[in-house]
CSV table of C-alpha atoms in Angstrom, one decimal:
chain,number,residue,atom,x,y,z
A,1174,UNK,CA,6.7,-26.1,2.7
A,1175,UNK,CA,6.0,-25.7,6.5
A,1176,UNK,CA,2.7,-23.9,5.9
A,1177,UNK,CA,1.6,-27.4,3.8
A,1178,UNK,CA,2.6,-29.6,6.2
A,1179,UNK,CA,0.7,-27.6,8.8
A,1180,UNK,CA,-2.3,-28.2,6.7
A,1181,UNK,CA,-2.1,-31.5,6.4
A,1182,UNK,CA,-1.1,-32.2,9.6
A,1183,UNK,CA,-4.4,-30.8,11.0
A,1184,UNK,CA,-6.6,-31.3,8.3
A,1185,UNK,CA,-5.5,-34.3,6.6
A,1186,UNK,CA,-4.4,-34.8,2.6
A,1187,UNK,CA,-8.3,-35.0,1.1
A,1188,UNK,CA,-7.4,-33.1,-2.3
A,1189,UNK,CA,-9.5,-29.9,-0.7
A,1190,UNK,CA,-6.5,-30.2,1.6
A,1191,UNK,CA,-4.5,-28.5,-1.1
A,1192,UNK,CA,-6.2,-25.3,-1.3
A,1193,UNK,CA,-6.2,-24.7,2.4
A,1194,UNK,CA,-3.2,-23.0,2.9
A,1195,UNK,CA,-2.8,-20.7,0.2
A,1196,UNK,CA,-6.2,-19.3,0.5
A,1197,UNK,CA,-5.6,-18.6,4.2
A,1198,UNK,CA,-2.2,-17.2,2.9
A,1199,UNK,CA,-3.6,-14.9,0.4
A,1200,UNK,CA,-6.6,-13.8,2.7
A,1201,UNK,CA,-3.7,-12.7,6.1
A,1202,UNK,CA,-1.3,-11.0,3.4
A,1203,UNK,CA,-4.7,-8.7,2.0
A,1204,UNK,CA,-5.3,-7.5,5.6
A,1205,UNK,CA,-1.8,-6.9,6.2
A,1206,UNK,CA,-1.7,-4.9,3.2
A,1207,UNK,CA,-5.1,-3.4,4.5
A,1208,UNK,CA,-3.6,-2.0,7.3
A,1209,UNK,CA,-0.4,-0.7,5.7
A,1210,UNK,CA,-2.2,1.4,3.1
A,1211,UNK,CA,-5.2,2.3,5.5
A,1212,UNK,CA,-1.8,4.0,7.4
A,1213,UNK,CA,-1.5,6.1,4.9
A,1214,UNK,CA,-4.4,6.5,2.6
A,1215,UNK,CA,-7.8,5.6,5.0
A,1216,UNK,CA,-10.0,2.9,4.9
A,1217,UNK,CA,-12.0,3.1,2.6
A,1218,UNK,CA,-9.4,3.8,-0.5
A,1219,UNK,CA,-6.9,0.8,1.4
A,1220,UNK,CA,-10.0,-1.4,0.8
A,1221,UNK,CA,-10.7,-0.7,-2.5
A,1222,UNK,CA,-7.6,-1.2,-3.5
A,1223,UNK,CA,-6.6,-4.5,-1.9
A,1224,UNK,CA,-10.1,-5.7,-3.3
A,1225,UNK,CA,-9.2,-4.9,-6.4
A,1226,UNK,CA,-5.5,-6.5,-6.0
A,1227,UNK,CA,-7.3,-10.0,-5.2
A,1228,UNK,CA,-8.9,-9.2,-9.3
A,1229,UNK,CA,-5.5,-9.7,-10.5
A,1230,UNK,CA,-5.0,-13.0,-12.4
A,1231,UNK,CA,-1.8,-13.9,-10.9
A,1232,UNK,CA,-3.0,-13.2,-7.3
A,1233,UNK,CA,-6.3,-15.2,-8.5
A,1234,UNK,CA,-4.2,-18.0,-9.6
A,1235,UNK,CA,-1.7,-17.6,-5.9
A,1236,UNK,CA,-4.6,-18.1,-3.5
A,1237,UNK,CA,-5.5,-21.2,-4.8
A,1238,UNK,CA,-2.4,-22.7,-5.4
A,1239,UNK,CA,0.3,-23.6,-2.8
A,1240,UNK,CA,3.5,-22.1,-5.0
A,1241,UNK,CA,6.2,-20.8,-3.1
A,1242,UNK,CA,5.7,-16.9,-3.9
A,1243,UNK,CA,1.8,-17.6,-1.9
A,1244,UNK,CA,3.8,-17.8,1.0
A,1245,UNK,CA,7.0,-15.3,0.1
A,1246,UNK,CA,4.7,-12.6,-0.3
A,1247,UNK,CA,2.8,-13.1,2.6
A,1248,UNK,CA,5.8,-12.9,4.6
A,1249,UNK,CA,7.2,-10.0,2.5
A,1250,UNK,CA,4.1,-8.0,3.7
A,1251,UNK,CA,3.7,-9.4,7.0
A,1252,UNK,CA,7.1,-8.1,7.5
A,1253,UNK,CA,6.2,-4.9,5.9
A,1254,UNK,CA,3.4,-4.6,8.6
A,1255,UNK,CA,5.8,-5.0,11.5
A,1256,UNK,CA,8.1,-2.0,10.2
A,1257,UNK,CA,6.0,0.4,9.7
A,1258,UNK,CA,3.9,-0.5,13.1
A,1259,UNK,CA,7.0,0.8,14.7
A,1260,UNK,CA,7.8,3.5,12.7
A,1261,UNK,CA,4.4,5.1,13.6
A,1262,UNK,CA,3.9,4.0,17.1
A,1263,UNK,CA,7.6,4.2,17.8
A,1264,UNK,CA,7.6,1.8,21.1
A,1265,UNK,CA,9.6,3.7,24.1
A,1266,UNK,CA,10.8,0.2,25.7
A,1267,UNK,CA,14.0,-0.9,24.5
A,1268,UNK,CA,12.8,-4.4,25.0
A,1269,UNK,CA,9.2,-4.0,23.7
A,1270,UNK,CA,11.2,-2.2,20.2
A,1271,UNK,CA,13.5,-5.0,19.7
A,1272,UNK,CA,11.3,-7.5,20.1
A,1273,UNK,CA,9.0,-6.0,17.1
A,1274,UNK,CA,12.9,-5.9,15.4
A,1275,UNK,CA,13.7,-9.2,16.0
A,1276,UNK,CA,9.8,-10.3,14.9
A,1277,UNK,CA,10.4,-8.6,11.3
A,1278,UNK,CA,13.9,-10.8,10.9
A,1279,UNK,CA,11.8,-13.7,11.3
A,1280,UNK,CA,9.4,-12.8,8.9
A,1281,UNK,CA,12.4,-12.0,6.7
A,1282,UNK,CA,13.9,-15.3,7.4
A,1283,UNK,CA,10.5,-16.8,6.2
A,1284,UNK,CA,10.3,-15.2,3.3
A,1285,UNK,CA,14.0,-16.5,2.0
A,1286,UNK,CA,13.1,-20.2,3.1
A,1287,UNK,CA,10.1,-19.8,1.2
A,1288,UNK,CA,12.0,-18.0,-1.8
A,1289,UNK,CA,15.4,-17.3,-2.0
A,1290,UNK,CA,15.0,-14.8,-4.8
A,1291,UNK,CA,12.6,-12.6,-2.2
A,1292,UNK,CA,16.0,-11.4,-0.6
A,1293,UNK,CA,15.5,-9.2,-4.0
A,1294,UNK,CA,13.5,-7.3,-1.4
A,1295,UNK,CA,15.5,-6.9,1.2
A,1296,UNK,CA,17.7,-3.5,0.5
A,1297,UNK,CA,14.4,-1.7,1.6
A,1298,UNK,CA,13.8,-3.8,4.8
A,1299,UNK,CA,17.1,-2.6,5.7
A,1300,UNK,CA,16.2,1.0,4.9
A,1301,UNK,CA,12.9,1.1,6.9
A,1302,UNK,CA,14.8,-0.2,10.0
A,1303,UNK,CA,17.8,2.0,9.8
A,1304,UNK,CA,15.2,5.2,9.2
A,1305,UNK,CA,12.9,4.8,12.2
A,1306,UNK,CA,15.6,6.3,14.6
A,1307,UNK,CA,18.2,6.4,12.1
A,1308,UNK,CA,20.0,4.2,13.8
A,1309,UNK,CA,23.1,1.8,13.7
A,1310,UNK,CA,22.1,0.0,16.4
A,1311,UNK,CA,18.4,-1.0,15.1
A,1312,UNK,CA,20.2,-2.4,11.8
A,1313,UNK,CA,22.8,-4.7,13.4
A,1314,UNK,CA,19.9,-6.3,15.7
A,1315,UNK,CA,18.4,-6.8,12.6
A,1316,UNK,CA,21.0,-7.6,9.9
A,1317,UNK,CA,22.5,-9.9,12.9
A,1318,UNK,CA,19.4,-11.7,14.1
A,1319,UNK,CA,18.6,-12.7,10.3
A,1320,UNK,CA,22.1,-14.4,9.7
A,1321,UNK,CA,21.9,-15.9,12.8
A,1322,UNK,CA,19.1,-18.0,11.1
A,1323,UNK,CA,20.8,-18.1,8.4
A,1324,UNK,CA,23.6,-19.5,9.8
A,1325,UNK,CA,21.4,-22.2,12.6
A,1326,UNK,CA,19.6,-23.0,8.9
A,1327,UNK,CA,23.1,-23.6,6.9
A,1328,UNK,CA,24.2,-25.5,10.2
A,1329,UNK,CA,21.1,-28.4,10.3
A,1330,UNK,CA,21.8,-28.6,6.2
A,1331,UNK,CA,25.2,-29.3,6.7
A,1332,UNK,CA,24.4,-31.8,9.8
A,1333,UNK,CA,21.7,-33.8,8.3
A,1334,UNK,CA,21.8,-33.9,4.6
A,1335,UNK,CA,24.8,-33.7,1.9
A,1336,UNK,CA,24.4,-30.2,1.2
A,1337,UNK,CA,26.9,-29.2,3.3
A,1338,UNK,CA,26.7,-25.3,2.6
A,1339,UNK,CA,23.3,-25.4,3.1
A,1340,UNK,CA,21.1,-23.6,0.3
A,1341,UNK,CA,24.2,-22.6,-1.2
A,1342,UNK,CA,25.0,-26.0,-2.8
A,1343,UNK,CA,21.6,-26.8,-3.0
A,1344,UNK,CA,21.5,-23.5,-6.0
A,1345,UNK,CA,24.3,-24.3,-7.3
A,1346,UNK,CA,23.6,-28.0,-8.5
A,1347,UNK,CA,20.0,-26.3,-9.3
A,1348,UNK,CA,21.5,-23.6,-11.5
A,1349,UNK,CA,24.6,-25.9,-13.0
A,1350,UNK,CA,21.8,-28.2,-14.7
A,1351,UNK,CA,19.8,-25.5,-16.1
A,1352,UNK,CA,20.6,-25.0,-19.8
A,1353,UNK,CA,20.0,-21.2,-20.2
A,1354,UNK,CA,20.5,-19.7,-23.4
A,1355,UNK,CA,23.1,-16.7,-23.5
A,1356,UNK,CA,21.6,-13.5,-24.4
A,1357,UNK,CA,23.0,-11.8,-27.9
A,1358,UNK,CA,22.9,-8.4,-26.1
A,1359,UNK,CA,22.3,-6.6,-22.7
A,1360,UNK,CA,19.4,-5.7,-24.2
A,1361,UNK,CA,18.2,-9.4,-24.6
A,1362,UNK,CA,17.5,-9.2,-20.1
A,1363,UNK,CA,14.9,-6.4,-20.5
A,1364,UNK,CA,12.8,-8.9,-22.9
A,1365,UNK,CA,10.9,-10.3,-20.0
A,1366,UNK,CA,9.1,-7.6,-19.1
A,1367,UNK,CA,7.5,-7.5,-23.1
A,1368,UNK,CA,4.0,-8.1,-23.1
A,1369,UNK,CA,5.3,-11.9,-24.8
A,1370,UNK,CA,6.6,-13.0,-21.7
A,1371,UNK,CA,3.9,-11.4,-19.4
A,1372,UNK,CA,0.3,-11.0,-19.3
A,1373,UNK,CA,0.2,-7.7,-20.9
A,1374,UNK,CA,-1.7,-6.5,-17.4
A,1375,UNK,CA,1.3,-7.2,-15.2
A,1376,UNK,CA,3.9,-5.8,-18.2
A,1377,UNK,CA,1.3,-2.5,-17.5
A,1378,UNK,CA,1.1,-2.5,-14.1
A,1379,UNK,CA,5.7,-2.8,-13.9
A,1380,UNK,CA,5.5,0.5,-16.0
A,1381,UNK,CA,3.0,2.5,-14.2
A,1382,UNK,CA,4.4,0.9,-10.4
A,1383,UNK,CA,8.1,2.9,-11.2
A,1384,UNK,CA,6.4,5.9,-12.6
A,1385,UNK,CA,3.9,6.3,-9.3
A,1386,UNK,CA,7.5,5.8,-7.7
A,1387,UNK,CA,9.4,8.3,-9.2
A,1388,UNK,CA,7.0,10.6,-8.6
A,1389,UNK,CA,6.1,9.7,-5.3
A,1390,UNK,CA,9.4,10.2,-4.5
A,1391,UNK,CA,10.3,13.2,-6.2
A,1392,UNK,CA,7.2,14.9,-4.2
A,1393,UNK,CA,6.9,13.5,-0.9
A,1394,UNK,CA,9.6,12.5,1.9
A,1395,UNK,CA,7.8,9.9,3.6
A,1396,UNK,CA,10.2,6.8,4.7
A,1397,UNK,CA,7.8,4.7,4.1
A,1398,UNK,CA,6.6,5.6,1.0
A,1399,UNK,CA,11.0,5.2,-0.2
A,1400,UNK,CA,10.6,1.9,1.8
A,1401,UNK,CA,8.1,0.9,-0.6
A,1402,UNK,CA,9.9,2.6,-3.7
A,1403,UNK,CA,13.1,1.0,-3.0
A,1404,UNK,CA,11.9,-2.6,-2.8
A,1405,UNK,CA,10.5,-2.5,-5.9
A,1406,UNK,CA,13.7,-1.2,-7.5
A,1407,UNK,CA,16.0,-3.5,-5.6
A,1408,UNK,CA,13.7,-6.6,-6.5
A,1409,UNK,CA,13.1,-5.8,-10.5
A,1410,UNK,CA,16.9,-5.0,-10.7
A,1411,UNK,CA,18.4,-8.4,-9.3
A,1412,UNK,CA,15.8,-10.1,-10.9
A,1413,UNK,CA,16.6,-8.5,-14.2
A,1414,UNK,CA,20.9,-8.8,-14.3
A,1415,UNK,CA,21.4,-11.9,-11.8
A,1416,UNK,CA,23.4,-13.7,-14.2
A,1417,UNK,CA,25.2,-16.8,-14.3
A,1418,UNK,CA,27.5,-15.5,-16.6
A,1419,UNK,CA,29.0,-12.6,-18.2
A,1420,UNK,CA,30.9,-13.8,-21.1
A,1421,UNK,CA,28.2,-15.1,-22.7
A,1422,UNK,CA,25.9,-12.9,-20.8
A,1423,UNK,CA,23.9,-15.9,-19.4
A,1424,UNK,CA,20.8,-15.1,-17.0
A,1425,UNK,CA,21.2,-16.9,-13.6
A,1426,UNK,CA,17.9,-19.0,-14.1
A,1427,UNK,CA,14.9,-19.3,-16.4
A,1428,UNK,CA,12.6,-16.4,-16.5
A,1429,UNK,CA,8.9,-17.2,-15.0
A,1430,UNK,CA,5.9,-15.0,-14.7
A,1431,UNK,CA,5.3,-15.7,-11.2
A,1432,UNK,CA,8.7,-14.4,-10.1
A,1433,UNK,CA,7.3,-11.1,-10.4
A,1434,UNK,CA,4.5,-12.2,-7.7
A,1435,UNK,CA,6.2,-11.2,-4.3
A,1436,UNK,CA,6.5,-7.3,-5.4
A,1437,UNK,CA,3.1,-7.4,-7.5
A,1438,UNK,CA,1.2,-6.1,-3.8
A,1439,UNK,CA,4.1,-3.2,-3.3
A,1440,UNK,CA,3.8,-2.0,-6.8
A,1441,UNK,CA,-0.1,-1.6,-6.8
A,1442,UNK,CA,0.1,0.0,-3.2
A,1443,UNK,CA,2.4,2.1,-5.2
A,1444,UNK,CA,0.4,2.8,-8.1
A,1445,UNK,CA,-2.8,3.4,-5.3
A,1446,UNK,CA,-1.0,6.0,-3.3
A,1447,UNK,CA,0.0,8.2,-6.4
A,1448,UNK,CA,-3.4,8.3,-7.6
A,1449,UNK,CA,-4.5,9.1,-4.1
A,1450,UNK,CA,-2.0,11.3,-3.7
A,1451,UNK,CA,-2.7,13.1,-7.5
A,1452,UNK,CA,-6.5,13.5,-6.9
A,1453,UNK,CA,-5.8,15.3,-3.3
A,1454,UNK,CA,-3.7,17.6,-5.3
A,1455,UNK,CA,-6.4,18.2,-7.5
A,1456,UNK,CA,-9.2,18.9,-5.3
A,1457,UNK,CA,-6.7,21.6,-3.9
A,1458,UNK,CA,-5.8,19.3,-0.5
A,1459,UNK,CA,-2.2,19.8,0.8
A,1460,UNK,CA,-1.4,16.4,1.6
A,1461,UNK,CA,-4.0,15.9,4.5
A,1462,UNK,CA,-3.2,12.2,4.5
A,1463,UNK,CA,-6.1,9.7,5.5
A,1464,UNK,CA,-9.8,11.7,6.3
A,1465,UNK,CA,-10.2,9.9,9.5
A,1466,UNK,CA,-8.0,7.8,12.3
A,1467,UNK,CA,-7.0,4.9,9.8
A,1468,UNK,CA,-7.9,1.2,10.8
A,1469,UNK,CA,-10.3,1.4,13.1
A,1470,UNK,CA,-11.4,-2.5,14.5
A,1471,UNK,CA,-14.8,-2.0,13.4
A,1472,UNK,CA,-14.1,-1.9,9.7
A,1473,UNK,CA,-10.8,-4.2,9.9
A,1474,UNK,CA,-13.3,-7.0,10.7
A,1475,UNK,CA,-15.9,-5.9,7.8
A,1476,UNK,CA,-12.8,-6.0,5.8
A,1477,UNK,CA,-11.8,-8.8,7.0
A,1478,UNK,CA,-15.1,-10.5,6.3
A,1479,UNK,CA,-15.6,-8.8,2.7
A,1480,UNK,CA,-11.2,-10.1,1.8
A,1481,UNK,CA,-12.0,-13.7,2.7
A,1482,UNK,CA,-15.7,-13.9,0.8
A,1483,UNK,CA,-13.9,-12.7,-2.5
A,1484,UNK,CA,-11.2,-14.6,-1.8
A,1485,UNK,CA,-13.1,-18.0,-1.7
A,1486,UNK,CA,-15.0,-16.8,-4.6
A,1487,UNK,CA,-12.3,-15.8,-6.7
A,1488,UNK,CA,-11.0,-19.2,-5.8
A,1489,UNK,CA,-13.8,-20.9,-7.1
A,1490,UNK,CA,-13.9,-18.8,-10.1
A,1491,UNK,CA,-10.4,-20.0,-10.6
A,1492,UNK,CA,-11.1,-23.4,-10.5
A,1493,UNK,CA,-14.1,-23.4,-12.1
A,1494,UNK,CA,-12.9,-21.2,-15.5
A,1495,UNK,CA,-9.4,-22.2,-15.9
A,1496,UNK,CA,-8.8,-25.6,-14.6
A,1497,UNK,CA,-12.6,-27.5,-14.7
A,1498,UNK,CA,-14.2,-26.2,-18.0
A,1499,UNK,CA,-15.5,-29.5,-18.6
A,1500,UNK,CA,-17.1,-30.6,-15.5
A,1501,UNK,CA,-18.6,-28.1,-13.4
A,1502,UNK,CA,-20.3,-30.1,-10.6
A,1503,UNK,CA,-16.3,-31.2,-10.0
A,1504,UNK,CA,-15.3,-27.5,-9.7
A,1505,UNK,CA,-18.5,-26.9,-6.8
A,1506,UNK,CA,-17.1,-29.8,-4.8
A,1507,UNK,CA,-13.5,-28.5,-4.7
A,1508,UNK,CA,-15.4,-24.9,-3.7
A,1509,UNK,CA,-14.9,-24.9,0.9
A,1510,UNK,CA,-18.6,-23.9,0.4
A,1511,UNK,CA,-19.6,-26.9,-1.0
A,1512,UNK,CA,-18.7,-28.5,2.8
């Protein structure tokens, strides 16, 4: 919600007001995720890919509306970003490290006040810190800092409104009304990942994301590439048995597409990489990484430049095919270009 009352606060509440911040969301998480693959694969593949990324329906449908998992994932990445800055620069300051430590909690603390469920994420946020110097040390200032918001958060809830455990009881009257109907097997939890609960592109893209990851992890021992892995495990398997029951075997809230959105970006990176990776092996390369010094400034700003032009026109696509079939001249004035 901060991120829409930013918005509004500097731009009014016109209804074009609406689209702001998601679009700006969507266009900072695609260069984050820019730079993290251009870390690993080069520019011009990391490009590619996140242009093809902002193709996706769901992602489409994300930067043009202002839904919580616009903002989770954006932090989820941005965070992403931070970690793996430091694990290739490695800062030699203790201050200067910590500080970049203490930045990626923040994110992380974002990202759960944004969407509680993106916590799915966060047994490989904990495994990129602790693998950078494999240490102790760099976990607790992590692990601590975070529940330190946690806790300040919890405390303001439980000062100034009735929720006294904070989010906790704020859940727990959510998930008491919900009426969710108990599953006749363990089976029944697997069901919404069939192409009848999900476009039949994102039911593709789950199955092809944990076989890029197996094998990316059965071949290679880059941390950052099991950073990546092991979110996407961690996140598909608490979203799939959080239950609210056991006997019946009750799931812990309605199933909706865009739960899947937060982890959508790791699992293509995921599915870009092993191609990458699968056509060096081909051609006969020995894992000779990216072909030149990955993200240079010169084409991060073309990149920049080319993200945010398909992003405003996917956004007007958006508008224009799904939600303003009828009246087209409506759809141009909701388009930024139109001003």
């Amino acid at each position: 919600i901060i991120p829409i009352v930013v918005s509004q606060k500097l731009f009014g509440t016109s209804p074009l007001v609406y689209f702001i911040a998601p679009l700006i969301a969507t266009i900072a998480m695609s260069l984050f995720l820019f730079r993290i693959l251009a870390k690993i694969i080069g520019d011009k593949i990391a490009f590619l890919s996140v242009l093809l990324l902002a193709f996706l329906p769901e992602m489409a449908k994300d930067s043009s509306h202002p839904r919580v998992s616009t903002f989770a994932t954006l932090y989820l990445i941005t965070t992403l970003y931070i970690l793996f800055h430091i694990h290739d620069r490695r800062p030699e300051t203790a201050p200067k490290y910590y500080t970049f430590i203490i930045s990626a909690s923040i994110c992380t603390f974002f990202m759960y006040m944004a969407s509680e469920s993106s916590l799915f994420a966060l047994p490989g946020l904990m495994f990129i810190v602790f693998s950078i110097r494999s240490s102790i040390r760099d976990l607790a200032v992590y692990s601590i800092s975070l529940f330190s918001f946690y806790l300040s958060e919890t405390l303001l809830y439980f000062l100034f409104t009735p929720f006294s455990l904070g989010r906790l009881s704020v859940i727990r009257s959510h998930v008491e009304s919900l009426d969710n109907l108990p599953m006749q097997s363990l089976l029944g939890l697997f069901y919404r990942y069939h192409p009848d609960k999900n476009d039949i592109y994102l039911t593709i893209l789950i199955f092809t994301a944990i076989i890029a990851a197996i094998y990316l992890l059965s071949k290679y021992k880059d941390k950052r590439l099991q950073a990546l892995s092991l979110i996407m495990f961690s996140y598909l398997f608490f979203l799939t048995f959080l239950l609210k029951s056991l006997n019946p075997l009750i799931p812990f809230n309605n199933f909706r597409e865009r739960y899947f959105i937060p982890v959508v970006p790791i699992m293509w990176c995921l599915v870009t990489i092993a191609l990458y990776r699968l056509i060096e092996k081909w051609r006969g390369i020995k894992d000779a990484g990216p072909s030149k010094e990955a993200g240079s400034n010169h084409f991060f700003i073309l990149s920049g430049f080319l993200i945010t032009v398909t992003g405003i026109t996917l956004f007007w696509n958006v508008l224009k095919f799904q939600y303003y079939r009828n009246d087209a001249f409506r759809c141009w004035q909701t388009n930024p270009l139109y001003l």
